[in-house]
Every structure is written in C-alpha cells, then in structure tokens.
Amino acid sequence: MPKQTFFHLSKDKQDTLIHAAKQEFSRVPLHEASIANIIKSAGIPRGSFYQYFEDKDDLFYYLLNQLAEKNNQRFISVLNEKNGDLFETFIATFEFMINVHRNEEHNNFFKNVYLNMNYKHEKTLAKNVYEENQKSQFLNTLKLIDTSNLNIQDEQELHHVLKILMGVTFQNIVQLFVREYSGDEALKNYLVQMDLLKRGLQKK
C-alpha cells in the first residue's frame, strides 16, 4: 500500500503518478516494468517515488487493489438490481468486464494482468472473498444473496459456491486474452459453463 506521503499529495499529482504507472504496466507486465519510465512520465525524481511507494510491486498491487474495490462495489450494486440472484449477477458482471477489458484504453493493462496471473494477482482481485480483514464486507454481501434457489445447506457452502463462480469467471477472463476471443465468443463459453453449474454435473 502507498505510504502516507502519497495521500498527502494533491489529487492531480496522485492521478498523474497513477496514470504514468498504468501506462507502464500496460506496456509490459510487472516483472518487466521500469520505475525509470514511470517517474519520467510522471515528472518526479526517483527519490520522490520511494517516498510514496516501496517499489514497483507496491504500486502495481495498489492499482489492482483499487480495481478490486471498484469491482466489489459494482458486484454489490448488480446483486441488488438482480434481487439477490447470484448467477444473474455473475453473468451481468462478466458482460461488463468484457466491455471494460476490451476497451482500447484499458485493454493492454488488463491483458498484462491476466496473462501473467498468479496467486497474488488473483488474491488481490478477489480480496472480498479471501482476505480476513474483508470479512465484515463479505458477510454483508452474503446477506444480499437470495439462497432460495440454491442447492446449499449453510453459509459455509455458500462461501464455496462464491469461490467456484469466481474461479470460473477469472478463468474465462484469462481465456478472453489467451485465445483472443471476441466478446460474443467469450460470453457464449461463459454462459455454457454457468448453465452446467446451475444444472449440476452429476445425474441423480
């Protein structure tokens, strides 16, 4: 996370640094990114950068963390709109993600994130499920879910259902970039998988 000195900057200066970072992380993945390029684009000395962030990883995961928070807020909003229907919420969220991720302004950034996905990337993006310090927010989200049409016995199973649906969603976003699917192709594959999960995989 950023040091307090970053938050003492004006919003314009914060935005300039974040924009420079996003440009660099759009150009190349994290392990190839250059602090020199970021500070040159942001117009700040190298010493100032280290007053704001520990290193480039710190800055990168701050960007992902901000993205995760926006995604979580959007998910809750859609869940409310869909009257707690979990599957419809995930499908609507996936459609939105396709459009945003395919947007020219964001495409290369997301491509570098998802094509180089690792546990820390996924954990950051799914913080509302995995992080203990997000437990209160997660429990509040659970209360919004209509469980009347879900074949689950308790809250623990609902937690596992969420993890499964998030795993399927992440994998489909990764495939969007790996296989260079069109939005329609990606959505078609996702809907097939979601329908299989709805129906169940084993005959009774």
Tab-separated table of C-alpha atoms in Angstrom:
chain	number	residue	atom	x	y	z
A	1	MET	CA	0.000	0.000	0.000
A	2	PRO	CA	1.139	3.602	-0.567
A	3	LYS	CA	2.945	5.463	2.179
A	4	GLN	CA	1.107	8.320	3.874
A	5	THR	CA	3.132	10.853	1.875
A	6	PHE	CA	1.320	9.691	-1.271
A	7	PHE	CA	-2.051	10.537	0.246
A	8	HIS	CA	-0.736	13.978	1.205
A	9	LEU	CA	-0.267	14.776	-2.491
A	10	SER	CA	-2.934	16.739	-4.331
A	11	LYS	CA	-5.396	14.634	-6.306
A	12	ASP	CA	-3.885	15.906	-9.571
A	13	LYS	CA	-0.410	14.725	-8.568
A	14	GLN	CA	-1.753	11.373	-7.381
A	15	ASP	CA	-3.627	10.924	-10.663
A	16	THR	CA	-0.538	11.857	-12.696
A	17	LEU	CA	1.562	9.193	-10.968
A	18	ILE	CA	-1.174	6.563	-11.220
A	19	HIS	CA	-1.662	7.343	-14.912
A	20	ALA	CA	2.083	7.025	-15.542
A	21	ALA	CA	2.130	3.694	-13.716
A	22	LYS	CA	-0.842	2.365	-15.648
A	23	GLN	CA	0.860	3.353	-18.912
A	24	GLU	CA	3.970	1.403	-17.951
A	25	PHE	CA	2.035	-1.642	-16.717
A	26	SER	CA	0.068	-1.518	-19.974
A	27	ARG	CA	3.298	-1.506	-21.983
A	28	VAL	CA	4.814	-4.542	-20.237
A	29	PRO	CA	3.940	-6.941	-17.390
A	30	LEU	CA	5.008	-6.181	-13.824
A	31	HIS	CA	8.326	-8.073	-13.908
A	32	GLU	CA	9.479	-6.085	-16.964
A	33	ALA	CA	8.163	-2.692	-15.842
A	34	SER	CA	10.633	0.145	-15.221
A	35	ILE	CA	10.424	2.662	-12.392
A	36	ALA	CA	12.565	4.956	-14.573
A	37	ASN	CA	9.791	5.071	-17.178
A	38	ILE	CA	7.133	5.731	-14.545
A	39	ILE	CA	8.955	8.643	-12.919
A	40	LYS	CA	9.906	10.126	-16.295
A	41	SER	CA	6.274	10.086	-17.421
A	42	ALA	CA	5.055	11.403	-14.058
A	43	GLY	CA	7.752	14.096	-13.972
A	44	ILE	CA	9.024	13.263	-10.485
A	45	PRO	CA	12.518	12.435	-9.096
A	46	ARG	CA	13.322	8.817	-8.240
A	47	GLY	CA	13.684	9.786	-4.576
A	48	SER	CA	10.116	11.092	-4.536
A	49	PHE	CA	8.814	7.791	-5.905
A	50	TYR	CA	10.254	5.927	-2.911
A	51	GLN	CA	8.610	8.438	-0.582
A	52	TYR	CA	5.266	7.299	-1.982
A	53	PHE	CA	5.760	3.553	-2.628
A	54	GLU	CA	8.176	0.854	-1.508
A	55	ASP	CA	8.799	-0.366	-5.050
A	56	LYS	CA	7.034	-1.016	-8.348
A	57	ASP	CA	5.274	-4.086	-6.898
A	58	ASP	CA	3.778	-1.907	-4.186
A	59	LEU	CA	2.433	0.493	-6.811
A	60	PHE	CA	1.157	-2.295	-9.075
A	61	TYR	CA	-0.766	-4.026	-6.301
A	62	TYR	CA	-2.200	-0.695	-5.194
A	63	LEU	CA	-3.669	-0.355	-8.702
A	64	LEU	CA	-5.062	-3.885	-8.513
A	65	ASN	CA	-6.446	-3.215	-5.056
A	66	GLN	CA	-8.272	-0.124	-6.340
A	67	LEU	CA	-9.650	-2.208	-9.197
A	68	ALA	CA	-10.818	-4.906	-6.772
A	69	GLU	CA	-12.664	-2.363	-4.656
A	70	LYS	CA	-14.459	-0.934	-7.694
A	71	ASN	CA	-15.352	-4.450	-8.867
A	72	ASN	CA	-16.721	-5.343	-5.458
A	73	GLN	CA	-18.847	-2.191	-5.247
A	74	ARG	CA	-20.193	-2.873	-8.734
A	75	PHE	CA	-20.914	-6.512	-7.847
A	76	ILE	CA	-22.943	-5.468	-4.800
A	77	SER	CA	-24.838	-2.900	-6.867
A	78	VAL	CA	-25.712	-5.500	-9.527
A	79	LEU	CA	-26.654	-8.037	-6.845
A	80	ASN	CA	-29.175	-5.543	-5.524
A	81	GLU	CA	-30.507	-4.880	-9.028
A	82	LYS	CA	-30.905	-8.619	-9.647
A	83	ASN	CA	-32.746	-9.114	-6.340
A	84	GLY	CA	-30.029	-11.357	-4.966
A	85	ASP	CA	-29.870	-13.744	-7.944
A	86	LEU	CA	-26.256	-14.913	-7.764
A	87	PHE	CA	-25.978	-16.425	-11.242
A	88	GLU	CA	-27.585	-13.444	-12.971
A	89	THR	CA	-25.275	-11.132	-11.037
A	90	PHE	CA	-22.142	-13.006	-12.130
A	91	ILE	CA	-23.321	-13.075	-15.748
A	92	ALA	CA	-24.080	-9.326	-15.785
A	93	THR	CA	-20.728	-8.639	-14.115
A	94	PHE	CA	-18.900	-10.786	-16.672
A	95	GLU	CA	-20.571	-8.929	-19.551
A	96	PHE	CA	-19.474	-5.624	-18.024
A	97	MET	CA	-15.916	-6.915	-17.562
A	98	ILE	CA	-15.741	-7.974	-21.217
A	99	ASN	CA	-16.684	-4.480	-22.344
A	100	VAL	CA	-14.257	-2.741	-19.971
A	101	HIS	CA	-11.382	-5.131	-20.615
A	102	ARG	CA	-11.825	-4.831	-24.373
A	103	ASN	CA	-11.873	-1.024	-24.186
A	104	GLU	CA	-8.781	0.263	-26.012
A	105	GLU	CA	-7.816	2.485	-23.072
A	106	HIS	CA	-7.664	-0.463	-20.642
A	107	ASN	CA	-7.020	-3.465	-22.893
A	108	ASN	CA	-3.219	-3.748	-22.604
A	109	PHE	CA	-3.219	-3.218	-18.845
A	110	PHE	CA	-5.732	-5.993	-18.268
A	111	LYS	CA	-4.011	-8.211	-20.817
A	112	ASN	CA	-0.742	-7.957	-18.880
A	113	VAL	CA	-2.563	-8.610	-15.598
A	114	TYR	CA	-4.466	-11.689	-16.735
A	115	LEU	CA	-1.841	-13.252	-18.992
A	116	ASN	CA	0.594	-13.118	-16.067
A	117	MET	CA	-1.965	-14.154	-13.451
A	118	ASN	CA	-0.540	-15.640	-10.272
A	119	TYR	CA	-1.888	-16.348	-6.808
A	120	LYS	CA	-1.122	-12.843	-5.532
A	121	HIS	CA	-2.863	-11.214	-8.517
A	122	GLU	CA	-5.946	-13.374	-8.012
A	123	LYS	CA	-5.942	-12.921	-4.254
A	124	THR	CA	-5.828	-9.131	-4.671
A	125	LEU	CA	-8.639	-9.081	-7.217
A	126	ALA	CA	-10.743	-11.447	-5.074
A	127	LYS	CA	-9.957	-9.745	-1.772
A	128	ASN	CA	-13.581	-9.653	-0.650
A	129	VAL	CA	-13.606	-13.468	-0.511
A	130	TYR	CA	-10.099	-14.370	0.620
A	131	GLU	CA	-8.983	-11.601	2.958
A	132	GLU	CA	-9.792	-11.869	6.647
A	133	ASN	CA	-9.906	-8.078	7.009
A	134	GLN	CA	-12.705	-8.015	4.418
A	135	LYS	CA	-14.821	-10.453	6.426
A	136	SER	CA	-17.396	-7.874	7.541
A	137	GLN	CA	-17.934	-6.656	3.987
A	138	PHE	CA	-18.141	-10.222	2.747
A	139	LEU	CA	-20.755	-11.172	5.367
A	140	ASN	CA	-22.837	-8.146	4.374
A	141	THR	CA	-22.647	-9.283	0.744
A	142	LEU	CA	-23.852	-12.762	1.719
A	143	LYS	CA	-26.992	-11.250	3.227
A	144	LEU	CA	-27.936	-9.819	-0.163
A	145	ILE	CA	-27.879	-13.222	-1.896
A	146	ASP	CA	-31.189	-14.988	-2.458
A	147	THR	CA	-30.394	-18.551	-1.393
A	148	SER	CA	-33.917	-19.879	-2.014
A	149	ASN	CA	-32.923	-21.184	-5.475
A	150	LEU	CA	-29.509	-22.515	-4.469
A	151	ASN	CA	-28.894	-26.128	-3.522
A	152	ILE	CA	-26.852	-25.353	-0.410
A	153	GLN	CA	-27.187	-26.272	3.233
A	154	ASP	CA	-25.456	-23.433	5.050
A	155	GLU	CA	-23.349	-20.269	4.813
A	156	GLN	CA	-20.137	-22.260	4.507
A	157	GLU	CA	-21.406	-23.907	1.329
A	158	LEU	CA	-22.488	-20.511	0.004
A	159	HIS	CA	-18.921	-19.322	0.546
A	160	HIS	CA	-17.656	-22.259	-1.532
A	161	VAL	CA	-20.211	-21.528	-4.270
A	162	LEU	CA	-18.892	-17.969	-4.486
A	163	LYS	CA	-15.315	-19.223	-4.787
A	164	ILE	CA	-16.313	-21.636	-7.562
A	165	LEU	CA	-18.159	-18.950	-9.522
A	166	MET	CA	-15.288	-16.511	-9.098
A	167	GLY	CA	-12.802	-19.160	-10.238
A	168	VAL	CA	-14.839	-19.847	-13.378
A	169	THR	CA	-15.151	-16.116	-14.028
A	170	PHE	CA	-11.407	-15.471	-13.651
A	171	GLN	CA	-10.562	-18.379	-15.925
A	172	ASN	CA	-12.897	-17.095	-18.624
A	173	ILE	CA	-11.398	-13.612	-18.439
A	174	VAL	CA	-7.924	-15.146	-18.813
A	175	GLN	CA	-9.124	-17.140	-21.830
A	176	LEU	CA	-10.528	-13.949	-23.354
A	177	PHE	CA	-6.939	-12.726	-23.709
A	178	VAL	CA	-5.106	-16.042	-24.207
A	179	ARG	CA	-7.336	-17.150	-27.075
A	180	GLU	CA	-8.175	-13.618	-28.204
A	181	TYR	CA	-11.890	-14.354	-28.177
A	182	SER	CA	-14.409	-11.822	-29.348
A	183	GLY	CA	-16.807	-10.580	-26.695
A	184	ASP	CA	-19.579	-12.778	-28.124
A	185	GLU	CA	-17.384	-15.906	-28.093
A	186	ALA	CA	-16.252	-15.269	-24.521
A	187	LEU	CA	-19.805	-14.717	-23.310
A	188	LYS	CA	-21.083	-17.819	-25.117
A	189	ASN	CA	-18.466	-20.038	-23.429
A	190	TYR	CA	-19.123	-18.458	-20.053
A	191	LEU	CA	-22.882	-18.977	-20.325
A	192	VAL	CA	-22.395	-22.652	-21.196
A	193	GLN	CA	-20.253	-23.166	-18.089
A	194	MET	CA	-22.623	-21.223	-15.853
A	195	ASP	CA	-25.553	-23.271	-17.152
A	196	LEU	CA	-23.672	-26.505	-16.391
A	197	LEU	CA	-23.099	-25.294	-12.836
A	198	LYS	CA	-26.767	-24.384	-12.488
A	199	ARG	CA	-27.899	-27.836	-13.642
A	200	GLY	CA	-25.265	-29.754	-11.728
A	201	LEU	CA	-22.683	-32.086	-13.199
A	202	GLN	CA	-23.796	-35.491	-11.966
A	203	LYS	CA	-27.014	-37.293	-12.827
A	204	LYS	CA	-29.128	-38.424	-9.917
